[in-house]
XYZ file of C-alpha atoms in Angstrom:
719
model
C 0.000 0.000 0.000
C 2.902 2.306 0.838
C 4.577 1.621 -2.507
C 1.591 1.774 -4.805
C -0.709 4.378 -3.235
C 1.778 6.343 -1.109
C -0.120 5.469 2.088
C 2.300 4.955 4.974
C 0.402 5.584 8.236
C -3.045 4.980 9.708
C -3.632 8.730 9.234
C -2.762 8.462 5.510
C -5.233 5.596 5.193
C -8.062 7.450 6.968
C -7.462 10.462 4.693
C -7.596 8.280 1.559
C -11.208 9.160 0.812
C -13.635 7.291 -1.471
C -13.639 8.576 -5.046
C -17.359 7.877 -5.344
C -20.048 5.622 -3.911
C -22.077 2.843 -5.533
C -25.465 1.943 -4.194
C -25.791 -1.799 -3.971
C -28.994 -1.761 -5.972
C -27.893 1.075 -8.239
C -26.032 -1.052 -10.774
C -23.046 0.709 -12.337
C -23.643 0.827 -16.083
C -21.805 -1.865 -17.994
C -22.711 -0.138 -21.258
C -20.302 2.720 -20.471
C -17.147 0.796 -19.582
C -13.961 2.467 -20.880
C -11.351 0.315 -22.617
C -7.923 -0.309 -21.064
C -8.925 1.092 -17.672
C -9.253 -0.567 -14.290
C -12.880 -0.490 -13.246
C -15.090 -1.612 -10.392
C -18.614 -2.724 -11.274
C -21.532 -4.037 -9.276
C -23.524 -6.622 -11.247
C -25.359 -9.922 -11.163
C -24.205 -13.273 -12.564
C -26.478 -14.310 -15.438
C -24.608 -17.397 -16.600
C -21.444 -19.405 -15.807
C -19.929 -22.188 -17.976
C -16.690 -24.169 -17.977
C -15.113 -24.945 -21.385
C -12.270 -27.364 -21.970
C -9.567 -27.118 -24.620
C -6.238 -28.815 -25.529
C -7.890 -32.223 -25.457
C -9.464 -31.600 -22.061
C -6.217 -30.511 -20.367
C -7.040 -26.778 -20.378
C -10.095 -25.266 -18.680
C -11.717 -21.896 -19.084
C -14.584 -20.486 -17.009
C -16.765 -17.919 -18.778
C -19.112 -15.905 -16.568
C -21.640 -13.460 -18.011
C -22.728 -10.597 -15.743
C -25.459 -8.040 -16.274
C -26.633 -4.796 -14.743
C -29.664 -4.026 -16.899
C -27.739 -1.611 -19.159
C -25.508 -4.227 -20.750
C -23.711 -7.536 -20.391
C -20.045 -8.264 -19.809
C -18.030 -11.465 -20.002
C -15.562 -12.509 -17.291
C -12.954 -15.186 -18.056
C -10.861 -17.316 -15.697
C -8.245 -19.915 -16.758
C -6.430 -22.904 -15.257
C -6.315 -23.208 -11.480
C -7.979 -19.786 -11.217
C -11.258 -21.472 -12.252
C -12.075 -23.230 -8.948
C -12.964 -20.355 -6.566
C -15.122 -18.350 -9.022
C -16.823 -21.533 -10.209
C -17.901 -22.291 -6.657
C -18.865 -18.732 -5.689
C -20.250 -17.152 -8.879
C -23.472 -19.087 -9.346
C -26.209 -17.528 -11.528
C -28.166 -14.953 -9.507
C -25.158 -14.010 -7.336
C -24.618 -10.285 -6.977
C -21.009 -9.215 -6.577
C -18.477 -6.445 -6.971
C -15.930 -7.073 -9.758
C -12.680 -5.233 -10.499
C -10.254 -5.590 -13.363
C -8.981 -4.107 -16.597
C -11.431 -3.861 -19.483
C -10.051 -5.579 -22.601
C -11.485 -6.754 -25.929
C -11.610 -10.342 -27.193
C -13.473 -11.327 -30.369
C -14.766 -7.751 -30.602
C -16.475 -8.049 -27.198
C -15.442 -6.367 -23.972
C -14.348 -8.604 -21.127
C -12.566 -8.712 -17.763
C -9.882 -11.416 -17.535
C -9.318 -12.847 -14.043
C -11.098 -10.007 -12.245
C -10.992 -9.687 -8.474
C -14.467 -10.175 -7.035
C -16.372 -10.111 -3.785
C -19.876 -11.497 -3.423
C -22.449 -9.134 -1.976
C -24.825 -11.875 -0.793
C -27.329 -13.972 -2.702
C -30.709 -12.550 -3.572
C -33.487 -14.212 -1.610
C -36.399 -12.127 -2.801
C -37.430 -8.487 -3.012
C -36.795 -7.659 0.661
C -33.145 -8.696 0.476
C -32.648 -6.615 -2.669
C -34.311 -3.636 -0.969
C -31.970 -4.019 2.019
C -28.967 -3.982 -0.318
C -30.255 -1.142 -2.452
C -29.804 1.671 0.034
C -26.396 0.841 1.444
C -23.660 3.064 0.003
C -20.503 1.222 -1.077
C -17.375 3.384 -0.987
C -15.212 2.982 -4.103
C -11.630 4.118 -3.421
C -8.925 5.432 -5.747
C -7.186 2.103 -6.354
C -4.539 0.404 -8.454
C -3.948 -3.072 -9.849
C -1.985 -4.170 -6.771
C -4.541 -2.845 -4.286
C -8.219 -3.057 -5.263
C -10.938 -0.809 -3.846
C -12.394 -3.335 -1.401
C -8.958 -4.315 -0.083
C -8.524 -0.652 0.877
C -12.011 -0.741 2.403
C -11.068 -3.816 4.445
C -7.958 -2.055 5.777
C -10.038 0.998 6.743
C -12.671 -1.245 8.391
C -9.909 -2.830 10.471
C -8.798 0.627 11.672
C -12.326 1.905 12.378
C -13.462 -1.236 14.197
C -17.064 -2.453 14.446
C -19.860 -0.186 13.176
C -21.081 2.089 15.958
C -17.741 2.050 17.790
C -15.731 4.250 15.396
C -15.505 7.169 17.852
C -13.185 5.080 20.067
C -10.821 4.328 17.188
C -10.816 7.975 16.067
C -10.573 9.553 19.528
C -6.851 10.360 19.377
C -6.979 12.265 16.089
C -5.435 15.723 15.861
C -8.164 18.188 14.825
C -6.640 21.246 13.097
C -9.797 23.386 13.240
C -10.130 25.527 16.391
C -13.398 24.722 18.233
C -14.696 28.283 17.884
C -14.219 28.280 14.120
C -15.724 24.803 13.701
C -18.790 25.598 15.797
C -19.220 29.055 14.258
C -19.256 27.524 10.779
C -21.515 24.621 11.799
C -18.968 21.984 10.747
C -18.827 18.364 11.915
C -16.107 17.158 14.305
C -13.182 15.364 12.642
C -14.064 11.865 13.999
C -17.656 12.336 12.788
C -16.483 13.520 9.334
C -14.112 10.559 8.899
C -16.760 8.081 10.045
C -19.308 9.537 7.615
C -16.988 9.684 4.622
C -15.968 6.019 5.007
C -19.275 4.599 6.319
C -22.076 6.905 5.182
C -25.670 5.953 5.901
C -27.047 8.598 3.511
C -25.872 10.990 0.811
C -26.338 13.817 3.327
C -23.643 12.155 5.463
C -21.227 12.280 2.508
C -21.931 15.972 1.828
C -21.486 16.875 5.519
C -18.191 14.955 5.722
C -16.818 16.498 2.538
C -17.745 20.026 3.685
C -15.770 19.518 6.880
C -12.736 17.867 5.227
C -12.528 20.599 2.564
C -12.234 23.130 5.369
C -9.314 21.206 6.897
C -7.361 21.330 3.636
C -8.178 24.939 2.797
C -7.628 26.249 6.322
C -4.280 24.563 7.085
C -2.905 25.673 3.705
C -4.118 29.256 4.201
C -2.594 29.371 7.705
C 0.741 28.322 6.178
C 0.455 31.098 3.586
C -0.687 33.704 6.145
C 2.342 32.920 8.321
C 4.545 33.197 5.239
C 3.096 36.633 4.427
C 3.579 37.746 8.015
C 7.207 36.548 8.075
C 7.849 38.422 4.820
C 6.340 41.568 6.330
C 8.855 41.314 9.213
C 11.847 41.256 6.831
C 13.691 44.547 6.426
C 13.982 46.130 2.979
C 15.218 49.466 1.743
C 12.267 51.671 0.694
C 12.706 52.698 -2.956
C 10.916 55.957 -3.750
C 11.517 57.494 -7.189
C 13.006 61.000 -7.061
C 10.941 63.759 -8.693
C 12.161 64.765 -12.171
C 14.472 61.750 -12.361
C 14.855 58.839 -14.767
C 11.198 57.736 -14.509
C 9.889 61.242 -15.266
C 12.234 61.515 -18.256
C 11.119 58.107 -19.528
C 7.396 58.899 -19.188
C 7.952 62.171 -21.072
C 9.360 60.351 -24.122
C 6.578 57.714 -24.368
C 4.739 58.058 -27.710
C 1.476 56.831 -26.135
C -0.457 57.146 -22.895
C -0.592 54.322 -20.370
C -3.892 52.439 -20.042
C -5.934 52.958 -16.850
C -4.948 49.426 -15.830
C -1.236 50.135 -16.274
C -1.550 53.302 -14.183
C -3.503 51.541 -11.423
C -1.073 48.589 -11.206
C 1.934 50.956 -11.268
C 0.482 52.821 -8.281
C 0.074 49.524 -6.374
C 3.698 48.592 -7.133
C 5.153 52.007 -6.211
C 3.200 51.957 -2.929
C 4.796 48.559 -2.126
C 8.280 49.736 -3.127
C 8.018 52.695 -0.738
C 7.619 50.439 2.336
C 10.424 49.107 4.526
C 9.565 45.432 3.988
C 9.964 43.533 0.702
C 7.242 43.709 -1.923
C 5.980 40.270 -3.003
C 3.628 40.940 -5.878
C 2.249 38.774 -8.693
C 1.457 40.730 -11.865
C -0.996 38.858 -14.064
C -1.764 40.183 -17.480
C -3.208 38.821 -20.673
C -0.733 38.315 -23.487
C 0.033 41.799 -24.825
C -1.507 43.773 -21.950
C 1.687 45.781 -21.387
C 3.217 44.024 -18.356
C 6.768 44.733 -19.557
C 6.028 48.474 -19.596
C 4.749 48.326 -15.981
C 7.801 46.303 -14.894
C 10.193 48.685 -16.663
C 8.672 51.724 -14.930
C 9.089 49.935 -11.572
C 12.739 49.205 -12.398
C 13.374 52.836 -13.409
C 11.799 54.005 -10.138
C 14.197 51.785 -8.170
C 17.194 53.081 -10.170
C 15.992 56.631 -9.396
C 16.114 55.704 -5.717
C 19.757 54.625 -6.019
C 19.219 50.863 -6.382
C 19.601 48.303 -9.152
C 16.953 46.137 -10.803
C 17.313 42.649 -12.314
C 14.926 41.034 -14.761
C 15.069 37.251 -14.983
C 13.836 35.658 -18.236
C 13.344 31.930 -18.840
C 15.196 31.682 -22.185
C 18.065 33.458 -23.944
C 15.775 34.399 -26.838
C 13.454 36.136 -24.396
C 16.277 37.799 -22.431
C 17.689 39.210 -25.688
C 14.224 40.292 -26.787
C 13.585 42.093 -23.472
C 17.004 43.746 -23.634
C 16.388 44.933 -27.174
C 12.854 46.244 -26.539
C 13.801 47.941 -23.233
C 16.841 49.717 -24.698
C 14.703 50.802 -27.670
C 11.966 52.152 -25.381
C 14.521 54.011 -23.245
C 16.643 55.382 -26.113
C 19.450 57.613 -24.816
C 18.228 56.974 -21.235
C 19.739 53.459 -21.567
C 23.184 54.886 -22.294
C 24.052 56.368 -18.912
C 27.725 57.334 -18.662
C 28.238 56.944 -22.414
C 28.759 59.572 -25.098
C 25.361 60.733 -26.302
C 23.700 59.246 -23.231
C 21.166 61.268 -21.287
C 22.314 62.989 -18.114
C 19.909 61.117 -15.829
C 20.288 57.844 -17.815
C 21.597 54.502 -16.623
C 23.274 51.521 -18.254
C 21.138 48.523 -19.280
C 23.204 45.327 -19.563
C 22.456 41.826 -20.806
C 23.907 38.775 -19.051
C 23.396 35.288 -20.514
C 25.320 32.025 -20.248
C 26.632 32.066 -23.798
C 28.097 35.605 -23.927
C 31.695 36.021 -24.955
C 34.254 36.333 -22.128
C 35.020 40.038 -22.711
C 31.365 41.143 -22.869
C 30.609 39.046 -19.796
C 33.515 40.551 -17.817
C 32.316 44.062 -18.678
C 28.712 43.253 -17.676
C 29.862 41.809 -14.316
C 32.000 44.910 -13.698
C 29.070 47.227 -14.508
C 26.924 45.344 -11.969
C 29.379 45.331 -9.082
C 30.259 49.039 -9.498
C 26.623 50.082 -9.850
C 27.285 51.546 -13.324
C 24.466 49.352 -14.672
C 21.113 50.184 -13.080
C 19.238 47.489 -14.970
C 20.386 43.966 -15.860
C 18.391 41.526 -17.950
C 19.412 37.909 -18.064
C 18.783 34.200 -17.770
C 19.889 31.736 -15.084
C 23.372 33.174 -15.621
C 22.353 36.004 -13.254
C 22.182 33.537 -10.391
C 25.757 32.263 -10.506
C 27.926 32.871 -7.451
C 30.319 35.190 -9.232
C 27.559 37.662 -10.155
C 27.656 40.466 -7.542
C 25.464 43.578 -7.390
C 26.290 47.004 -6.026
C 22.815 47.388 -4.460
C 20.079 45.070 -5.753
C 16.699 46.637 -4.987
C 14.183 44.873 -7.237
C 13.943 41.459 -8.879
C 11.440 41.015 -11.724
C 10.767 37.385 -12.658
C 9.166 36.889 -16.061
C 6.980 33.824 -16.600
C 7.218 32.533 -13.051
C 6.062 28.997 -13.915
C 9.281 28.333 -15.825
C 11.589 29.150 -12.940
C 12.712 26.803 -10.226
C 12.160 27.959 -6.669
C 15.872 27.636 -5.861
C 16.785 29.965 -8.735
C 14.513 32.763 -7.493
C 15.792 32.271 -3.977
C 19.435 32.487 -5.067
C 18.786 35.781 -6.861
C 16.930 37.235 -3.879
C 19.919 36.445 -1.645
C 22.128 38.759 -3.762
C 20.817 41.935 -2.131
C 22.307 43.496 1.025
C 18.754 43.301 2.330
C 16.035 41.184 0.682
C 15.144 42.954 -2.580
C 11.565 43.675 -3.609
C 10.066 40.945 -5.840
C 7.713 41.318 -8.798
C 6.588 38.094 -10.477
C 4.980 38.418 -13.929
C 2.865 35.847 -15.717
C 0.853 35.907 -18.916
C -0.844 32.648 -17.925
C -4.104 33.879 -16.420
C -4.693 32.319 -13.023
C -8.242 32.011 -11.671
C -8.691 33.851 -8.366
C -9.005 30.632 -6.339
C -5.733 29.298 -7.702
C -4.000 32.606 -7.074
C -5.241 32.425 -3.452
C -4.013 28.826 -3.148
C -0.772 28.596 -5.095
C 0.393 32.212 -4.871
C -1.308 32.918 -1.558
C 1.810 34.582 -0.174
C 1.910 37.117 -3.030
C -0.303 40.164 -3.435
C -1.950 40.054 -6.856
C -2.328 42.772 -9.499
C -4.261 42.098 -12.709
C -3.863 43.917 -16.028
C -7.047 43.126 -17.909
C -7.076 45.880 -20.555
C -5.325 45.569 -23.886
C -3.502 48.682 -25.128
C -5.483 50.567 -27.760
C -4.761 49.656 -31.368
C -4.554 45.911 -30.681
C -6.478 43.738 -33.123
C -8.641 40.672 -32.492
C -7.238 37.239 -33.352
C -9.367 34.772 -35.327
C -8.644 31.137 -34.375
C -9.683 28.002 -36.277
C -9.079 24.262 -35.889
C -7.642 22.637 -39.041
C -8.425 18.872 -39.037
C -5.600 17.858 -41.385
C -6.425 14.139 -41.442
C -10.215 14.403 -41.838
C -10.053 17.323 -44.304
C -6.635 17.602 -46.014
C -7.895 20.484 -48.204
C -8.231 22.577 -45.008
C -4.457 22.290 -44.507
C -3.861 23.294 -48.137
C -6.047 26.340 -47.513
C -4.075 27.133 -44.313
C -0.849 27.483 -46.315
C -2.679 29.623 -48.893
C -3.776 31.939 -46.053
C -0.144 32.304 -44.905
C 0.873 33.226 -48.490
C -1.984 35.780 -48.637
C -0.787 37.425 -45.396
C 2.780 37.628 -46.732
C 1.508 39.029 -50.062
C -0.272 41.751 -48.037
C 3.093 42.735 -46.526
C 2.758 40.773 -43.271
C 4.675 37.859 -41.715
C 3.835 34.543 -40.103
C 4.940 31.865 -37.624
C 4.764 28.081 -37.971
C 5.158 26.369 -34.569
C 6.188 22.705 -34.140
C 6.523 20.632 -30.951
C 9.970 19.249 -31.784
C 13.297 20.422 -33.238
C 14.226 17.545 -35.504
C 15.998 14.790 -33.633
C 15.446 13.124 -30.298
C 17.692 15.258 -28.081
C 15.671 17.264 -25.531
C 15.782 21.058 -25.267
C 14.009 24.039 -23.774
C 11.448 24.502 -26.512
C 11.204 20.841 -27.374
C 8.643 19.079 -25.253
C 5.594 21.208 -24.620
C 4.683 21.366 -20.943
C 1.159 20.252 -20.287
C 1.060 18.455 -23.659
C -1.619 15.822 -24.121
C -0.406 12.371 -23.045
C -0.288 9.752 -25.809
C -3.421 7.631 -26.067
C -2.679 4.279 -27.704
C -5.877 3.984 -29.730
C -5.291 7.214 -31.648
C -3.211 6.861 -34.801
C -2.357 10.563 -34.559
C -0.464 9.963 -31.337
C 1.554 7.025 -32.649
C 3.817 8.999 -34.938
C 6.481 11.278 -33.436
C 5.504 14.964 -33.158
C 6.278 17.157 -36.158
C 9.701 18.773 -36.140
C 10.853 22.290 -37.055
C 13.702 21.204 -39.316
C 11.607 18.718 -41.342
C 8.527 20.949 -41.606
C 10.616 23.945 -42.733
C 12.218 21.813 -45.464
C 8.817 20.583 -46.708
C 7.350 24.099 -46.707
C 10.261 25.595 -48.658
C 9.955 22.860 -51.309
C 6.160 22.873 -51.322
C 3.353 25.191 -50.175
C 5.589 28.151 -49.169
C 8.156 27.935 -51.970
C 9.486 31.321 -53.007
C 8.947 32.855 -49.534
C 11.809 33.717 -47.163
C 11.517 30.932 -44.555
C 13.877 30.633 -41.538
C 14.026 28.290 -38.530
C 14.427 29.158 -34.837
C 14.877 26.698 -31.968
C 16.578 26.410 -28.611
C 19.585 24.439 -29.789
C 20.883 27.083 -32.201
C 23.879 29.198 -31.202
C 22.761 32.379 -29.377
C 24.229 34.629 -32.094
C 22.329 32.681 -34.761
C 19.076 32.883 -32.760
C 19.512 36.591 -32.203
C 20.325 37.141 -35.877
C 17.165 35.308 -37.024
C 14.990 37.247 -34.536
C 16.518 40.564 -35.597
C 15.891 39.856 -39.283
C 12.351 38.641 -38.582
C 11.630 41.787 -36.535
C 13.088 43.901 -39.357
C 10.784 42.251 -41.917
C 13.587 40.452 -43.777
C 12.034 37.015 -43.068
C 8.507 36.131 -44.229
C 7.832 32.979 -42.183
C 9.546 31.800 -39.008
C 9.325 28.041 -38.321
C 10.006 27.681 -34.589
C 9.567 25.683 -31.396
C 7.950 27.186 -28.311
C 10.997 29.442 -27.786
C 8.706 32.140 -29.245
C 6.017 31.432 -26.634
C 6.606 34.432 -24.418
C 7.769 37.967 -24.979
C 8.508 37.906 -28.703
C 6.999 41.095 -30.090
C 6.763 41.558 -33.861
C 3.676 43.697 -34.593
C 3.860 42.927 -38.327
C 3.379 39.160 -37.741
C -0.292 38.377 -38.345
C -0.543 34.633 -39.043
C 0.385 31.595 -36.941
C 0.027 27.931 -37.866
C 0.522 25.548 -34.910
C 1.346 22.027 -36.112
C 0.250 19.068 -33.933
C -1.602 21.605 -31.799
C -3.060 18.755 -29.706
C 0.420 18.147 -28.253
C 0.351 21.488 -26.415
C -1.541 22.491 -23.272
C -4.494 24.909 -23.442
C -2.680 27.777 -21.708
C 0.388 27.244 -23.876
C -1.670 27.500 -27.076
C -3.159 30.753 -25.755
C 0.340 32.076 -25.046
C 1.583 31.164 -28.521
C -1.448 32.721 -30.197
C -0.660 35.979 -28.379
C 2.377 36.452 -30.642
C 0.118 37.543 -33.550
C -2.342 40.434 -33.772
C 0.053 42.693 -31.866
C -0.222 45.501 -34.413
C -3.095 47.213 -36.163
C -3.792 44.306 -38.598
C -6.024 41.413 -37.498
C -4.347 38.201 -36.335
C -5.025 34.649 -37.521
C -4.183 31.453 -35.599
C -4.684 28.027 -37.200
C -4.548 24.950 -34.932
C -3.558 21.951 -37.071
C -4.316 18.468 -35.735
C -4.671 14.853 -36.890
C -6.913 13.973 -33.949
C -10.354 12.600 -34.862
C -13.554 14.555 -34.329
C -15.142 13.857 -30.944
C -11.802 13.146 -29.234
C -10.950 15.048 -26.016
C -7.964 16.646 -27.804
C -10.245 18.096 -30.488
C -12.605 19.396 -27.795
C -9.651 21.156 -26.121
C -8.620 22.788 -29.386
C -12.223 23.799 -30.025
C -12.268 25.558 -26.645
C -9.097 27.496 -27.514
C -10.527 28.510 -30.899
C -13.825 29.573 -29.308
C -12.500 32.185 -26.853
C -9.703 34.731 -26.437
C -10.396 34.945 -22.691
C -7.277 33.585 -21.016
C -8.991 33.257 -17.623
C -11.708 31.073 -19.144
C -9.063 28.940 -20.879
C -6.967 28.535 -17.726
C -10.119 27.337 -15.998
C -10.660 24.716 -18.729
C -6.986 23.755 -18.504
C -7.181 23.226 -14.749
C -10.435 21.302 -14.928
C -8.800 18.864 -17.332
C -5.800 18.241 -15.110
C -5.745 16.142 -11.974
C -7.131 18.437 -9.302
C -4.309 18.028 -6.792
C -1.656 19.224 -9.239
C -2.292 22.813 -8.243
C -0.108 22.473 -5.168
C 1.286 19.056 -5.987
C 4.074 17.944 -8.276
C 3.339 20.753 -10.711
C 4.421 23.368 -8.180
C 6.460 21.891 -5.386
C 7.697 18.510 -6.514
C 5.986 16.690 -3.648
C 2.709 14.832 -3.262
C -0.381 17.004 -3.326
C -2.123 17.818 -0.060
C -5.469 18.457 -1.740
C -7.812 15.466 -1.730
C -11.339 16.838 -1.455
C -10.747 20.548 -2.043
C -11.385 21.487 -5.676
C -9.604 24.785 -6.291
C -11.830 25.660 -9.226
C -15.185 24.975 -7.574
C -14.551 25.711 -3.892
C -13.842 29.424 -4.153
C -16.113 30.301 -1.211
C -14.405 27.833 1.140
C -10.918 29.033 0.105
C -11.823 32.722 0.500
C -13.459 32.131 3.906
C -10.536 29.980 5.080
C -8.118 32.723 4.018
C -9.987 35.270 6.170
C -10.112 32.958 9.202
C -6.433 32.056 8.801
C -5.363 35.703 8.538
C -7.284 36.569 11.729
C -5.778 33.698 13.724
C -2.205 34.388 12.547
C -2.565 38.132 13.266
C -3.766 37.319 16.783
C -1.315 34.482 17.548
C 1.557 34.338 14.992
C 3.306 31.401 16.669
C -0.015 29.523 17.098
C 0.834 28.993 20.773
C -2.847 28.607 21.607
C -3.430 26.139 18.763
C -1.214 23.086 19.330
C -3.354 20.804 17.108
C -3.158 23.318 14.256
C 0.624 23.474 14.655
C 0.809 19.665 14.397
C -1.339 19.664 11.233
C 0.834 22.425 9.796
C 4.000 20.435 10.484
C 2.460 17.455 8.683
C 1.536 19.583 5.655
C 4.807 21.473 5.564
C 7.294 18.673 5.473
C 10.720 20.041 4.755
C 10.365 20.164 0.974
C 7.034 21.957 0.971
C 8.132 24.387 3.689
C 11.074 25.331 1.476
C 8.774 25.690 -1.527
C 6.523 28.139 0.314
C 9.501 29.917 1.860
C 11.013 30.604 -1.500
C 7.787 31.333 -3.367
């Protein structure tokens, strides 16, 4: 049980809750059984026959079961025939578990585990069965649902005496909170979730257990926020008529209301004497970089330095180029032709030449450079700052916790932290995953942005649609615009940053489309040049190219010297070419929903309308096609992130996806339980404000210690 289900203690077992409940009379539908999955069904034996083969030496028992919606065959061979032959007589009702397979075009379970539920002896017996709820647990091949139930029954003891077995449990909810909210006690909740008499029992138990998960997590985050507020930081107030004022004066456009509002929130945080911890969410193209740049200039005004951390070299170079362009002579502080109140903006990446790198490091340690933009190279031990005041992390989900922590430790005092993401995060998730960060949302697009039309191109079902897609790209180029073609892979089997899409759909064996390797940049570019895009200027871009080559391709694309860029996801964030209007995403089903939304945000950045074509071989009606349909149907990133989360395993929100350890969320659904999370956050904040060390709440402290094992504590600490 420890190995297969990660259950090590009696407490783990009691908190392994049923996935759903079957009513003994409510027969689970056999007509809906999924192929190749382990299932548990409740059904009645209709027929059982033994067949011999190999001249009578081999024996096979075939049992037919029914539940009113369909029939299913069970097969047992050899010595495995004896027990089921004796116990599975026609009319027997039982619970069966096994993997659904196909033999002779009929579904079957081979050698299923089974447990008789008692013979029918008339209508009264059936009625007695009908209303008892059978818990069905998340199980695996090595440990079936009823084996888990037997283990739990052993722990709980005889029915009616559970309170004794559960008496020593640590209850994390303070009595006042539990009573004020009308929640069940913990022993009562555990008894009712494992041995419910009615569906009301299940609802009551789940309500209580959701509160445990939400509350303990929110207490951890509230304590984290409080500890952060105790840290000292140098207040960074921009000087009047300094670098920021000069920058604002040269802007050729006015900031949106959203940009102004978020800037005010950030400058208010920067002026305090404890570190800012702020998450800046903004739709693709909402002008986050502008807000971050103004914050960095304000810190430079106040005598400090600012560092911007980007996830890839392409993006670091892109940021460096766009920031120096926006600042003009203000980015040439101390140089001939530089503005008087300017500063130096340096780039620091792992692949820079030795001389350029030495100069950049010198500019940082002397304070000559007010702003540095770089990749992981910024984190190395030899990188020293004169006075680091602000760290801006772009695309937080791509950065390891340790990397952010290492950069934060470079300041004399903890620097202020601004985390930016273009992946919209529903409010509940922001409260759960980023609960120790204050959140700002940029939800307005700058004026002049154009809508993006998105369409699914079913290449296998309708090949002429793909032909038309390439014609559309040619039409855009003929109109003076440019396009992207995005592929999941580079061209051989070596991994790389833009190679394997995160959150990509997992291969499903029955789909032909998933059996072939994903399309590759190098091969697709070659086919396009010879075929549908012949005569156009086509270039490739991927993470394994030399940095100079990557930068050269991006420069020429930005300058309009390249018509079509065939790339991996290295273009996913930050690449800004307003003249690019068309994007074709090959094997779009291999990417996650949020990633497709990010990629699509690279077009329609100018005054001409954008077009995004999602090419797939997946058949109509498949989940992958439904996902692509959802992306094509809306440009609302928050709606798409909701769909994305609903399609993932619920616990991933604070599980492996974020911290690398097992999820603590079992009944709490971050998408649907917004009210519980918000209420728990309020209660947690009040308790931590009143008693930061939780001296008066020993049980809560114990629950917190269990949640925050060392790894997770570090994850929250560094968040």
